[in-house]
Amino acid sequence: MTKITAAITGVHGWVPDYVLTNKELETMVETNDEWITSRTGIKERRILKGENQGTSVIGTQAVKGLLEKTGNKAEDIDLLICATTTPDMLFPATANVISNNVGAVNAFSYDLQAACSGFIFALSTASQFIETGKYKKVVVVGADKMSSIIDYEDRQTCIIFGDGGGAVLLEPDTEGYGIKDSILHTDGSGEQFLHMKAGGSRKPASHQTLDAREHYVYQEGSQVFKFAVTNMAEVAADIMAKNNLTSDDVAWLVPHQANKRIIDATANRMGVSSDKVMLNIHKYGNTTSGTIPLCLWEYESQMKRGDNIVLAAFGGGFTWGSVYIKWAYDSK
């Protein structure tokens, strides 16, 4: 029996128009362009403005663009998974909203939350539905409106995050292309270093939680950096070793765009040169679940059929992992 793998057959991204530059941030908190750039590699990030504009707006635009460029009909989608940390609301799932918006009336859909590792967790999960033969067309969305949970009086976090995301289409492949392997990890002890204090069932919203500004991202930057720089680099190296890949074999590293120094450390650990590293953190900052699909979208024209691609991410919780893909198509 021929082995079925889940191949990415299309990718599309979307970011809002509004550009929040480092210069503008200088007017909001005590910081400056040189300080932000030297520590993070970020020059600007996109912000979704307007009333009633949630993560589903980003996901909907990404999926509409994906369907148009791949020539697929919305009603042919079997499953849609949305990886997000900033759902429109606790329920219904943002994936359901996106499916409704695009007309994916036959799709079963749900959200997956793994912070910045969300997209690769969702990608690995979605691939199982293809590999078993259960479904033929699966869409994975990675999108976040991080500006909705960022305190723009906290310079530790407001300089980092932005809004945006992307979507990929997965379809069956029997020629050896597609998702080949994944290594995924979690460590709940990391909760104390990166979390949102209120708004969940443990500490529901109240006047007190609002007054205490507890509905924003809380991060102990030095601790998160230490864990991320070690674990993201290690898991990327691990998936190479597990699949007998050398640095020469790897065409592209697609790292989560959290911090340029973490990206550099991961590339160094893998022995991959900078010209093989997808990078757009300077333009978009950290869009959480959106960073990896945005990279794939921007670099799509440079990827070739048969390229060995390694995705790597690290997120709050802690979550981290890596996915090995053999790219399935040449861009037209």
CSV table of C-alpha atoms in Angstrom, one decimal:
chain,number,residue,atom,x,y,z
A,1,MET,CA,0.0,0.0,0.0
A,2,THR,CA,1.4,3.4,-1.0
A,3,LYS,CA,2.1,5.7,2.0
A,4,ILE,CA,0.0,8.9,2.1
A,5,THR,CA,1.6,12.0,3.4
A,6,ALA,CA,0.2,15.5,3.9
A,7,ALA,CA,1.6,18.0,1.5
A,8,ILE,CA,1.3,21.7,1.6
A,9,THR,CA,-0.1,22.6,-1.8
A,10,GLY,CA,-0.6,26.4,-1.3
A,11,VAL,CA,0.0,29.2,1.2
A,12,HIS,CA,-1.3,32.7,1.6
A,13,GLY,CA,-0.8,35.4,4.2
A,14,TRP,CA,-2.4,38.6,5.3
A,15,VAL,CA,-1.4,41.6,7.4
A,16,PRO,CA,-3.3,44.8,8.3
A,17,ASP,CA,-2.4,48.1,6.7
A,18,TYR,CA,-1.5,50.0,9.8
A,19,VAL,CA,2.3,50.1,10.5
A,20,LEU,CA,3.4,50.7,14.1
A,21,THR,CA,7.0,51.7,13.8
A,22,ASN,CA,9.7,51.9,16.5
A,23,LYS,CA,9.6,55.7,16.2
A,24,GLU,CA,5.9,55.7,17.1
A,25,LEU,CA,6.5,53.5,20.1
A,26,GLU,CA,9.1,56.0,21.3
A,27,THR,CA,6.1,58.4,21.9
A,28,MET,CA,4.2,55.7,23.9
A,29,VAL,CA,6.8,54.2,26.2
A,30,GLU,CA,10.4,54.9,27.3
A,31,THR,CA,12.3,53.2,24.5
A,32,ASN,CA,14.1,53.9,21.2
A,33,ASP,CA,14.6,52.4,17.8
A,34,GLU,CA,18.2,51.4,18.5
A,35,TRP,CA,17.3,49.6,21.8
A,36,ILE,CA,14.5,47.7,20.1
A,37,THR,CA,16.4,46.8,17.0
A,38,SER,CA,19.5,45.6,18.7
A,39,ARG,CA,17.7,43.4,21.2
A,40,THR,CA,14.9,42.0,19.0
A,41,GLY,CA,15.6,42.8,15.3
A,42,ILE,CA,12.1,44.4,15.0
A,43,LYS,CA,11.7,47.7,13.2
A,44,GLU,CA,7.9,47.7,12.8
A,45,ARG,CA,4.8,45.6,13.2
A,46,ARG,CA,1.2,45.7,11.8
A,47,ILE,CA,-1.8,46.5,13.9
A,48,LEU,CA,-5.5,45.6,13.1
A,49,LYS,CA,-7.5,48.8,13.8
A,50,GLY,CA,-11.3,49.4,13.8
A,51,GLU,CA,-14.4,48.3,15.7
A,52,ASN,CA,-15.4,44.6,15.8
A,53,GLN,CA,-12.2,43.5,14.1
A,54,GLY,CA,-10.9,40.2,15.5
A,55,THR,CA,-8.5,37.5,14.6
A,56,SER,CA,-11.2,36.0,12.3
A,57,VAL,CA,-10.6,39.0,10.0
A,58,ILE,CA,-7.0,38.0,9.5
A,59,GLY,CA,-7.8,34.3,9.1
A,60,THR,CA,-10.7,35.0,6.7
A,61,GLN,CA,-8.5,37.1,4.4
A,62,ALA,CA,-5.7,34.5,4.4
A,63,VAL,CA,-8.1,31.7,3.6
A,64,LYS,CA,-9.9,33.6,0.8
A,65,GLY,CA,-6.5,34.4,-0.8
A,66,LEU,CA,-5.4,30.8,-0.4
A,67,LEU,CA,-8.5,29.4,-2.1
A,68,GLU,CA,-8.3,31.9,-4.9
A,69,LYS,CA,-4.6,31.2,-5.7
A,70,THR,CA,-5.0,27.4,-5.5
A,71,GLY,CA,-8.2,27.3,-7.5
A,72,ASN,CA,-10.2,25.5,-4.8
A,73,LYS,CA,-13.8,26.0,-3.7
A,74,ALA,CA,-14.6,26.7,-0.1
A,75,GLU,CA,-17.2,23.9,0.0
A,76,ASP,CA,-14.5,21.4,-0.8
A,77,ILE,CA,-12.7,22.0,2.4
A,78,ASP,CA,-13.1,19.0,4.8
A,79,LEU,CA,-11.5,20.5,7.9
A,80,LEU,CA,-10.2,23.9,9.0
A,81,ILE,CA,-8.0,24.3,12.1
A,82,CYS,CA,-7.2,27.8,13.4
A,83,ALA,CA,-4.2,28.1,15.6
A,84,THR,CA,-4.6,31.2,17.7
A,85,THR,CA,-4.0,32.7,21.1
A,86,THR,CA,-6.4,35.6,20.5
A,87,PRO,CA,-9.7,34.1,19.5
A,88,ASP,CA,-12.5,36.5,18.6
A,89,MET,CA,-14.3,35.2,21.7
A,90,LEU,CA,-14.2,32.2,24.0
A,91,PHE,CA,-16.9,30.6,21.9
A,92,PRO,CA,-17.7,29.9,19.2
A,93,ALA,CA,-14.3,28.9,17.9
A,94,THR,CA,-12.6,31.4,15.6
A,95,ALA,CA,-12.2,28.6,13.1
A,96,ASN,CA,-16.0,28.3,12.9
A,97,VAL,CA,-16.3,32.0,12.2
A,98,ILE,CA,-13.6,31.8,9.5
A,99,SER,CA,-15.3,28.8,7.9
A,100,ASN,CA,-18.6,30.6,7.9
A,101,ASN,CA,-17.1,33.8,6.4
A,102,VAL,CA,-15.4,31.9,3.5
A,103,GLY,CA,-18.4,29.6,2.8
A,104,ALA,CA,-16.7,26.4,3.9
A,105,VAL,CA,-20.1,24.9,4.7
A,106,ASN,CA,-18.9,21.3,4.7
A,107,ALA,CA,-15.8,21.8,6.9
A,108,PHE,CA,-15.5,20.6,10.5
A,109,SER,CA,-13.5,23.2,12.2
A,110,TYR,CA,-11.9,24.0,15.6
A,111,ASP,CA,-9.3,26.2,17.3
A,112,LEU,CA,-6.0,25.0,18.7
A,113,GLN,CA,-4.1,27.0,21.3
A,114,ALA,CA,-0.4,26.4,21.9
A,115,ALA,CA,0.8,30.1,21.9
A,116,CYS,CA,3.7,30.7,19.5
A,117,SER,CA,4.0,27.0,18.6
A,118,GLY,CA,0.3,26.9,17.6
A,119,PHE,CA,0.8,26.7,13.9
A,120,ILE,CA,3.3,23.8,14.0
A,121,PHE,CA,1.1,21.9,16.5
A,122,ALA,CA,-1.9,22.5,14.3
A,123,LEU,CA,0.0,21.4,11.2
A,124,SER,CA,1.1,18.2,12.8
A,125,THR,CA,-2.4,17.5,14.0
A,126,ALA,CA,-4.0,18.3,10.6
A,127,SER,CA,-1.5,16.0,8.8
A,128,GLN,CA,-2.9,13.0,10.7
A,129,PHE,CA,-6.3,13.5,9.0
A,130,ILE,CA,-4.7,13.4,5.6
A,131,GLU,CA,-2.4,10.4,6.3
A,132,THR,CA,-5.2,8.2,7.5
A,133,GLY,CA,-7.2,9.0,4.4
A,134,LYS,CA,-10.0,10.6,6.5
A,135,TYR,CA,-9.9,13.9,4.6
A,136,LYS,CA,-8.6,15.2,1.3
A,137,LYS,CA,-8.4,19.0,1.8
A,138,VAL,CA,-7.5,20.5,5.1
A,139,VAL,CA,-6.8,24.2,5.8
A,140,VAL,CA,-4.5,25.2,8.7
A,141,VAL,CA,-4.7,28.9,9.7
A,142,GLY,CA,-2.2,30.5,12.0
A,143,ALA,CA,-3.3,34.0,13.0
A,144,ASP,CA,-3.3,36.4,16.0
A,145,LYS,CA,-4.4,39.9,16.9
A,146,MET,CA,-1.8,40.3,19.6
A,147,SER,CA,-2.5,44.1,19.9
A,148,SER,CA,-5.7,43.1,21.7
A,149,ILE,CA,-3.9,41.6,24.7
A,150,ILE,CA,-0.8,43.9,24.8
A,151,ASP,CA,-0.3,46.7,27.4
A,152,TYR,CA,1.1,49.6,25.5
A,153,GLU,CA,2.5,51.0,28.7
A,154,ASP,CA,4.7,47.9,29.2
A,155,ARG,CA,7.9,48.3,27.1
A,156,GLN,CA,8.9,44.6,27.7
A,157,THR,CA,6.0,43.4,25.6
A,158,CYS,CA,4.6,46.2,23.5
A,159,ILE,CA,7.8,46.4,21.3
A,160,ILE,CA,7.6,42.7,20.4
A,161,PHE,CA,4.1,41.8,19.2
A,162,GLY,CA,2.1,42.5,16.1
A,163,ASP,CA,-1.0,41.3,14.2
A,164,GLY,CA,-1.2,39.0,11.2
A,165,GLY,CA,-1.3,35.5,9.9
A,166,GLY,CA,-1.5,33.0,7.1
A,167,ALA,CA,-3.1,29.8,5.9
A,168,VAL,CA,-1.9,26.6,4.2
A,169,LEU,CA,-3.8,23.9,2.3
A,170,LEU,CA,-2.9,20.3,3.0
A,171,GLU,CA,-3.7,17.6,0.4
A,172,PRO,CA,-2.6,13.9,0.1
A,173,ASP,CA,0.7,13.0,-1.6
A,174,THR,CA,2.0,9.6,-2.5
A,175,GLU,CA,5.4,10.7,-4.1
A,176,GLY,CA,7.3,11.3,-0.9
A,177,TYR,CA,6.6,15.0,-0.5
A,178,GLY,CA,4.9,16.8,2.4
A,179,ILE,CA,5.2,16.6,6.2
A,180,LYS,CA,7.7,13.9,7.0
A,181,ASP,CA,8.2,14.2,10.7
A,182,SER,CA,7.5,16.3,13.8
A,183,ILE,CA,8.8,16.6,17.4
A,184,LEU,CA,6.6,18.5,19.8
A,185,HIS,CA,7.0,19.3,23.5
A,186,THR,CA,5.3,21.1,26.3
A,187,ASP,CA,6.3,22.0,29.9
A,188,GLY,CA,3.6,23.5,32.0
A,189,SER,CA,6.1,24.7,34.6
A,190,GLY,CA,6.8,27.6,32.2
A,191,GLU,CA,3.4,29.1,33.1
A,192,GLN,CA,4.8,31.5,35.7
A,193,PHE,CA,7.1,33.2,33.1
A,194,LEU,CA,4.7,33.9,30.3
A,195,HIS,CA,0.9,34.1,30.7
A,196,MET,CA,-2.2,36.3,31.0
A,197,LYS,CA,-3.2,36.6,34.6
A,198,ALA,CA,-7.0,37.2,34.2
A,199,GLY,CA,-9.9,36.5,31.9
A,200,GLY,CA,-10.0,32.7,32.2
A,201,SER,CA,-12.0,30.5,34.5
A,202,ARG,CA,-9.4,30.6,37.2
A,203,LYS,CA,-9.6,34.4,37.5
A,204,PRO,CA,-12.7,35.8,35.6
A,205,ALA,CA,-12.9,39.4,34.5
A,206,SER,CA,-13.8,41.9,37.2
A,207,HIS,CA,-13.4,45.5,38.0
A,208,GLN,CA,-10.4,44.5,40.1
A,209,THR,CA,-8.7,42.5,37.3
A,210,LEU,CA,-9.2,45.4,34.9
A,211,ASP,CA,-7.9,48.0,37.4
A,212,ALA,CA,-4.8,45.8,38.0
A,213,ARG,CA,-4.2,45.5,34.2
A,214,GLU,CA,-4.3,41.7,34.4
A,215,HIS,CA,-5.8,41.2,30.9
A,216,TYR,CA,-2.5,41.7,29.1
A,217,VAL,CA,0.5,39.5,28.3
A,218,TYR,CA,2.8,39.1,31.3
A,219,GLN,CA,6.3,38.1,30.4
A,220,GLU,CA,9.6,37.6,32.3
A,221,GLY,CA,11.7,38.3,29.3
A,222,SER,CA,15.1,37.0,30.5
A,223,GLN,CA,13.6,33.6,31.6
A,224,VAL,CA,11.6,33.2,28.4
A,225,PHE,CA,14.6,34.1,26.3
A,226,LYS,CA,16.8,31.5,28.2
A,227,PHE,CA,14.3,28.7,27.7
A,228,ALA,CA,13.5,29.6,24.1
A,229,VAL,CA,17.1,30.0,22.9
A,230,THR,CA,18.0,26.6,24.2
A,231,ASN,CA,14.9,24.5,23.4
A,232,MET,CA,14.0,25.9,20.0
A,233,ALA,CA,17.6,25.3,18.8
A,234,GLU,CA,17.8,21.9,20.3
A,235,VAL,CA,14.5,20.6,18.8
A,236,ALA,CA,15.5,21.8,15.4
A,237,ALA,CA,18.8,20.0,15.7
A,238,ASP,CA,17.0,16.9,17.0
A,239,ILE,CA,14.7,16.6,14.0
A,240,MET,CA,17.7,16.9,11.7
A,241,ALA,CA,19.5,14.1,13.5
A,242,LYS,CA,16.3,11.9,13.6
A,243,ASN,CA,16.0,12.2,9.8
A,244,ASN,CA,19.7,12.0,9.0
A,245,LEU,CA,19.8,15.6,7.6
A,246,THR,CA,23.0,17.6,7.4
A,247,SER,CA,23.1,21.3,7.2
A,248,ASP,CA,23.8,20.9,3.5
A,249,ASP,CA,20.6,19.0,3.1
A,250,VAL,CA,18.4,21.7,4.6
A,251,ALA,CA,17.2,24.2,2.0
A,252,TRP,CA,15.3,26.5,4.5
A,253,LEU,CA,14.9,27.0,8.2
A,254,VAL,CA,11.5,28.6,9.0
A,255,PRO,CA,11.9,29.8,12.6
A,256,HIS,CA,9.2,31.4,14.7
A,257,GLN,CA,9.8,35.2,14.6
A,258,ALA,CA,10.1,36.1,18.3
A,259,ASN,CA,13.6,37.5,18.6
A,260,LYS,CA,16.4,37.8,16.0
A,261,ARG,CA,19.0,36.4,18.6
A,262,ILE,CA,16.9,33.3,19.1
A,263,ILE,CA,16.6,32.8,15.4
A,264,ASP,CA,20.4,33.2,15.0
A,265,ALA,CA,21.0,30.7,17.8
A,266,THR,CA,18.8,28.1,16.2
A,267,ALA,CA,20.5,28.5,12.8
A,268,ASN,CA,23.9,28.2,14.4
A,269,ARG,CA,22.9,25.1,16.3
A,270,MET,CA,21.7,23.5,13.0
A,271,GLY,CA,24.8,24.7,11.1
A,272,VAL,CA,22.6,26.5,8.7
A,273,SER,CA,23.9,29.7,7.0
A,274,SER,CA,21.9,33.0,7.3
A,275,ASP,CA,20.9,32.9,3.6
A,276,LYS,CA,18.8,29.7,4.3
A,277,VAL,CA,16.9,31.4,7.1
A,278,MET,CA,13.4,32.9,6.5
A,279,LEU,CA,13.2,36.2,8.2
A,280,ASN,CA,10.5,38.9,8.4
A,281,ILE,CA,10.6,39.8,12.1
A,282,HIS,CA,11.9,43.3,11.1
A,283,LYS,CA,8.6,44.0,9.3
A,284,TYR,CA,5.9,42.2,11.4
A,285,GLY,CA,7.4,41.5,14.8
A,286,ASN,CA,6.0,38.5,16.7
A,287,THR,CA,2.6,37.6,15.3
A,288,THR,CA,2.5,34.5,17.5
A,289,SER,CA,0.7,31.7,15.6
A,290,GLY,CA,1.1,33.8,12.4
A,291,THR,CA,4.8,34.0,12.1
A,292,ILE,CA,5.6,30.7,10.3
A,293,PRO,CA,2.8,30.9,7.7
A,294,LEU,CA,3.7,34.5,7.0
A,295,CYS,CA,7.3,33.4,6.3
A,296,LEU,CA,6.2,30.6,4.0
A,297,TRP,CA,4.0,33.1,2.2
A,298,GLU,CA,6.7,35.6,1.7
A,299,TYR,CA,9.3,33.1,0.7
A,300,GLU,CA,7.0,30.9,-1.4
A,301,SER,CA,8.5,31.9,-4.7
A,302,GLN,CA,12.0,30.9,-3.5
A,303,MET,CA,11.1,27.3,-2.4
A,304,LYS,CA,11.5,24.5,-4.9
A,305,ARG,CA,9.8,21.1,-5.2
A,306,GLY,CA,11.9,18.6,-3.1
A,307,ASP,CA,13.4,21.3,-0.8
A,308,ASN,CA,14.0,20.0,2.8
A,309,ILE,CA,12.4,22.6,5.1
A,310,VAL,CA,12.6,22.7,8.9
A,311,LEU,CA,10.0,24.6,10.9
A,312,ALA,CA,10.8,25.5,14.5
A,313,ALA,CA,8.9,27.4,17.2
A,314,PHE,CA,8.8,28.1,20.9
A,315,GLY,CA,5.9,29.6,22.8
A,316,GLY,CA,4.4,30.4,26.2
A,317,GLY,CA,3.3,27.6,28.4
A,318,PHE,CA,6.0,26.4,27.5
A,319,THR,CA,5.4,24.8,24.1
A,320,TRP,CA,8.0,24.1,21.5
A,321,GLY,CA,8.6,21.9,18.5
A,322,SER,CA,9.9,21.3,15.0
A,323,VAL,CA,8.4,19.9,11.8
A,324,TYR,CA,10.3,18.5,8.8
A,325,ILE,CA,8.7,19.1,5.4
A,326,LYS,CA,9.8,18.1,1.9
A,327,TRP,CA,8.3,20.9,-0.2
A,328,ALA,CA,5.8,19.7,-2.8
A,329,TYR,CA,5.7,22.3,-5.5
A,330,ASP,CA,7.4,25.0,-7.5
A,331,SER,CA,5.7,28.3,-7.4
A,332,LYS,CA,4.3,29.6,-10.7
